[in-house]
Short mmCIF file of C-alpha atoms in Angstrom, two decimals:
data_model
loop_
_atom_site.label_atom_id
_atom_site.label_comp_id
_atom_site.label_asym_id
_atom_site.label_seq_id
_atom_site.Cartn_x
_atom_site.Cartn_y
_atom_site.Cartn_z
CA MET M 326 -21.47 28.54 -13.79
CA ALA M 327 -18.07 28.04 -12.83
CA ASP M 328 -14.62 28.48 -15.21
CA ILE M 329 -11.79 26.11 -15.57
CA ALA M 330 -10.02 27.90 -12.85
CA GLU M 331 -12.44 27.82 -10.23
CA LEU M 332 -13.10 24.61 -10.58
CA LYS M 333 -9.45 23.82 -9.89
CA LYS M 334 -9.37 26.01 -7.11
CA HIS M 335 -12.51 24.29 -5.68
CA LEU M 336 -11.02 21.13 -6.21
CA TRP M 337 -8.27 21.93 -3.71
CA SER M 338 -10.29 23.45 -1.17
CA LYS M 339 -12.95 19.88 -1.10
CA LEU M 340 -9.73 17.71 -0.67
CA SER M 341 -8.75 19.92 1.79
CA ALA M 342 -12.17 20.10 3.56
CA SER M 343 -12.48 16.07 2.92
CA PRO M 344 -9.29 14.40 1.58
CA PHE M 345 -11.06 10.89 1.07
CA LEU M 346 -10.98 9.03 -2.24
CA MET M 347 -11.46 5.22 -3.92
CA ILE M 348 -8.07 4.96 -5.55
CA GLY M 349 -7.30 1.69 -7.82
CA LEU M 350 -4.94 0.35 -10.08
CA GLU M 351 -6.01 0.45 -13.74
CA GLY M 352 -6.66 -3.19 -14.84
CA GLY M 353 -6.41 -4.32 -11.04
CA GLU M 354 -8.45 -5.36 -8.15
CA HIS M 355 -11.44 -2.93 -6.72
CA SER M 356 -10.64 0.47 -5.77
CA VAL M 357 -10.01 1.45 -1.64
CA PRO M 358 -10.78 4.20 0.17
CA LEU M 359 -7.69 6.19 1.25
CA THR M 360 -7.30 9.85 2.73
CA ALA M 361 -4.93 11.68 1.30
CA GLN M 362 -2.19 14.18 2.31
CA LEU M 363 -1.79 17.23 0.19
CA ASP M 364 1.55 19.27 0.06
CA GLU M 365 1.02 22.88 -1.30
CA ASP M 366 4.31 22.71 -2.92
CA GLN M 367 3.70 19.60 -4.68
CA VAL M 368 1.33 20.43 -7.87
CA ASP M 369 -0.88 17.98 -9.37
CA ALA M 370 0.84 14.82 -7.05
CA LEU M 371 -1.78 13.35 -3.88
CA PHE M 372 0.33 11.09 -1.40
CA PHE M 373 -1.04 8.64 0.54
CA PHE M 374 0.44 6.51 3.53
CA ILE M 375 -0.29 2.69 3.41
CA GLY M 376 1.29 -0.15 4.39
CA LYS M 377 4.05 -1.83 2.26
CA ASP M 378 1.44 -5.01 1.83
CA ASN M 379 -1.00 -2.86 0.13
CA ARG M 380 -2.76 -3.87 -3.23
CA LEU M 381 -1.35 -0.46 -4.68
CA ALA M 382 2.27 -0.51 -3.51
CA LYS M 383 2.95 -1.84 -6.84
CA GLY M 384 2.20 0.90 -8.23
CA GLY M 385 1.06 1.63 -12.03
CA MET M 386 -1.76 3.51 -14.15
CA ALA M 387 -4.41 4.50 -11.45
CA MET M 388 -7.89 6.07 -11.14
CA ALA M 389 -9.06 7.66 -8.64
CA GLN M 390 -12.45 9.25 -7.51
CA PHE M 391 -13.48 12.16 -5.11
CA VAL M 392 -17.02 13.18 -3.85
CA ALA M 393 -16.95 16.34 -1.76
CA LYS M 394 -18.25 15.98 1.50
CA GLY M 395 -21.76 18.24 0.23
CA HIS M 396 -22.04 15.83 -2.40
CA ASP M 397 -22.06 19.42 -4.33
CA TYR M 398 -18.20 18.46 -5.90
CA PHE M 399 -17.04 15.35 -7.97
CA ALA M 400 -13.30 14.55 -9.57
CA CYS M 401 -12.50 11.12 -11.42
CA LEU M 402 -8.40 11.58 -11.55
CA SER M 403 -5.97 9.56 -13.90
CA GLY M 404 -2.12 9.44 -13.52
CA THR M 405 0.41 7.36 -12.01
CA ALA M 406 0.59 5.51 -8.53
CA LYS M 407 4.50 5.20 -7.14
CA ILE M 408 5.99 4.48 -3.94
CA ASP M 409 8.47 7.31 -2.95
CA ASN M 410 9.79 6.98 0.20
CA ASP M 411 11.52 10.16 0.25
CA PHE M 412 11.90 11.31 3.91
CA GLY M 413 11.38 15.00 3.57
CA THR M 414 8.12 14.72 2.56
CA ILE M 415 7.35 11.80 4.86
CA ASP M 416 8.44 13.87 8.26
CA LYS M 417 6.06 16.74 6.20
CA LEU M 418 3.10 15.06 6.14
CA TRP M 419 3.04 13.09 9.17
CA ASN M 420 0.13 14.09 11.34
CA LYS M 421 -1.69 12.11 14.18
CA GLN M 422 -4.27 10.31 12.48
CA VAL M 423 -1.55 8.47 10.24
CA GLU M 424 0.50 7.53 13.66
CA ALA M 425 -2.44 5.98 14.47
CA TRP M 426 -2.39 3.51 11.52
CA PHE M 427 1.22 2.96 11.97
CA PRO M 428 2.52 2.60 15.78
CA GLY M 429 6.01 2.12 14.52
CA GLY M 430 6.21 6.00 13.65
CA LYS M 431 8.30 7.17 10.68
CA ASP M 432 10.27 4.60 10.59
CA ASP M 433 7.73 1.54 10.69
CA PRO M 434 8.91 -1.14 8.92
CA ASN M 435 5.42 -1.62 7.13
CA LEU M 436 5.17 2.08 5.71
CA ALA M 437 5.01 3.24 2.55
CA LEU M 438 4.30 6.48 0.94
CA LEU M 439 1.90 6.48 -2.14
CA ARG M 440 2.33 9.09 -4.76
CA PHE M 441 -0.46 9.54 -7.08
CA ASP M 442 0.96 12.05 -9.97
CA ILE M 443 -2.34 13.64 -11.39
CA ASP M 444 -2.12 13.38 -15.85
CA SER M 445 -5.62 14.31 -16.15
CA ALA M 446 -9.02 14.91 -13.94
CA GLU M 447 -12.51 15.25 -15.29
CA LEU M 448 -14.47 17.82 -12.65
CA TRP M 449 -17.88 18.40 -12.17
CA GLU M 450 -19.29 21.05 -9.85
CA THR M 451 -23.30 21.51 -9.15
CA ASP M 452 -23.55 25.08 -8.70
CA MET M 453 -27.33 25.38 -9.80
CA SER M 454 -28.43 28.75 -10.35
CA LEU M 455 -31.93 29.48 -8.30
CA SER M 456 -33.80 29.01 -11.65
CA GLY M 457 -32.71 25.78 -12.09
CA LYS M 458 -33.27 24.73 -8.45
CA VAL M 459 -36.97 25.83 -9.04
CA LYS M 460 -37.45 24.20 -11.96
CA MET M 461 -36.58 20.95 -10.86
CA LEU M 462 -38.30 21.31 -7.78
CA PHE M 463 -41.50 21.62 -10.05
CA GLY M 464 -40.29 19.48 -12.88
CA GLY M 465 -39.37 21.64 -15.39
CA LYS M 466 -36.74 20.97 -17.75
CA VAL M 467 -33.44 22.46 -16.45
CA ARG M 468 -31.35 23.78 -18.98
CA SER M 469 -27.59 23.29 -19.07
CA ASP M 470 -26.77 26.68 -18.17
CA GLU M 471 -28.28 26.25 -14.89
CA SER M 472 -27.08 22.84 -13.89
CA GLY M 473 -23.36 23.33 -12.49
CA SER M 474 -19.84 23.16 -14.07
CA HIS M 475 -17.85 20.77 -16.20
CA ALA M 476 -14.15 20.63 -17.25
CA LEU M 477 -11.61 18.14 -18.45
CA VAL M 478 -8.53 18.92 -17.71
CA GLY M 479 -4.60 18.41 -18.11
CA THR M 480 -3.42 19.79 -14.98
CA THR M 481 -5.07 20.65 -11.79
CA ALA M 482 -2.79 23.08 -10.63
CA GLU M 483 -4.99 26.78 -9.84
CA SER M 484 -2.96 29.01 -12.57
#
């Protein structure tokens, strides 16, 4: 089983490998899929380039769900979403994939940078032991210490 520090470290490495999340405002419409832009200098924050007409642009309390590419890591993130059009951050996070969505570039009139500040997170990792996998294969009872790791954290900072 991974400890809490490892779970947090794995969150950021898994997000780097597959930065796709479902995010929605609490009490609002359904969540939408977005691609997170990660800034290693800003702990507990995810950034998303969106259109000003996106339903998330009004901001507020939000939830984001993440499933890793290998379906071996899951996270539910709670926090606050708000537009933060800091040009320095936009410039730092800008890339060719974002440019494909905003033909006017960094000065596109519809461009908005959504900042999602994480207040708390629940993390799961299915790092099942070999004995747990064998038991599962043959219908045996898998003990909790053989199934994986789980933590509820107030910060996703790795230390």
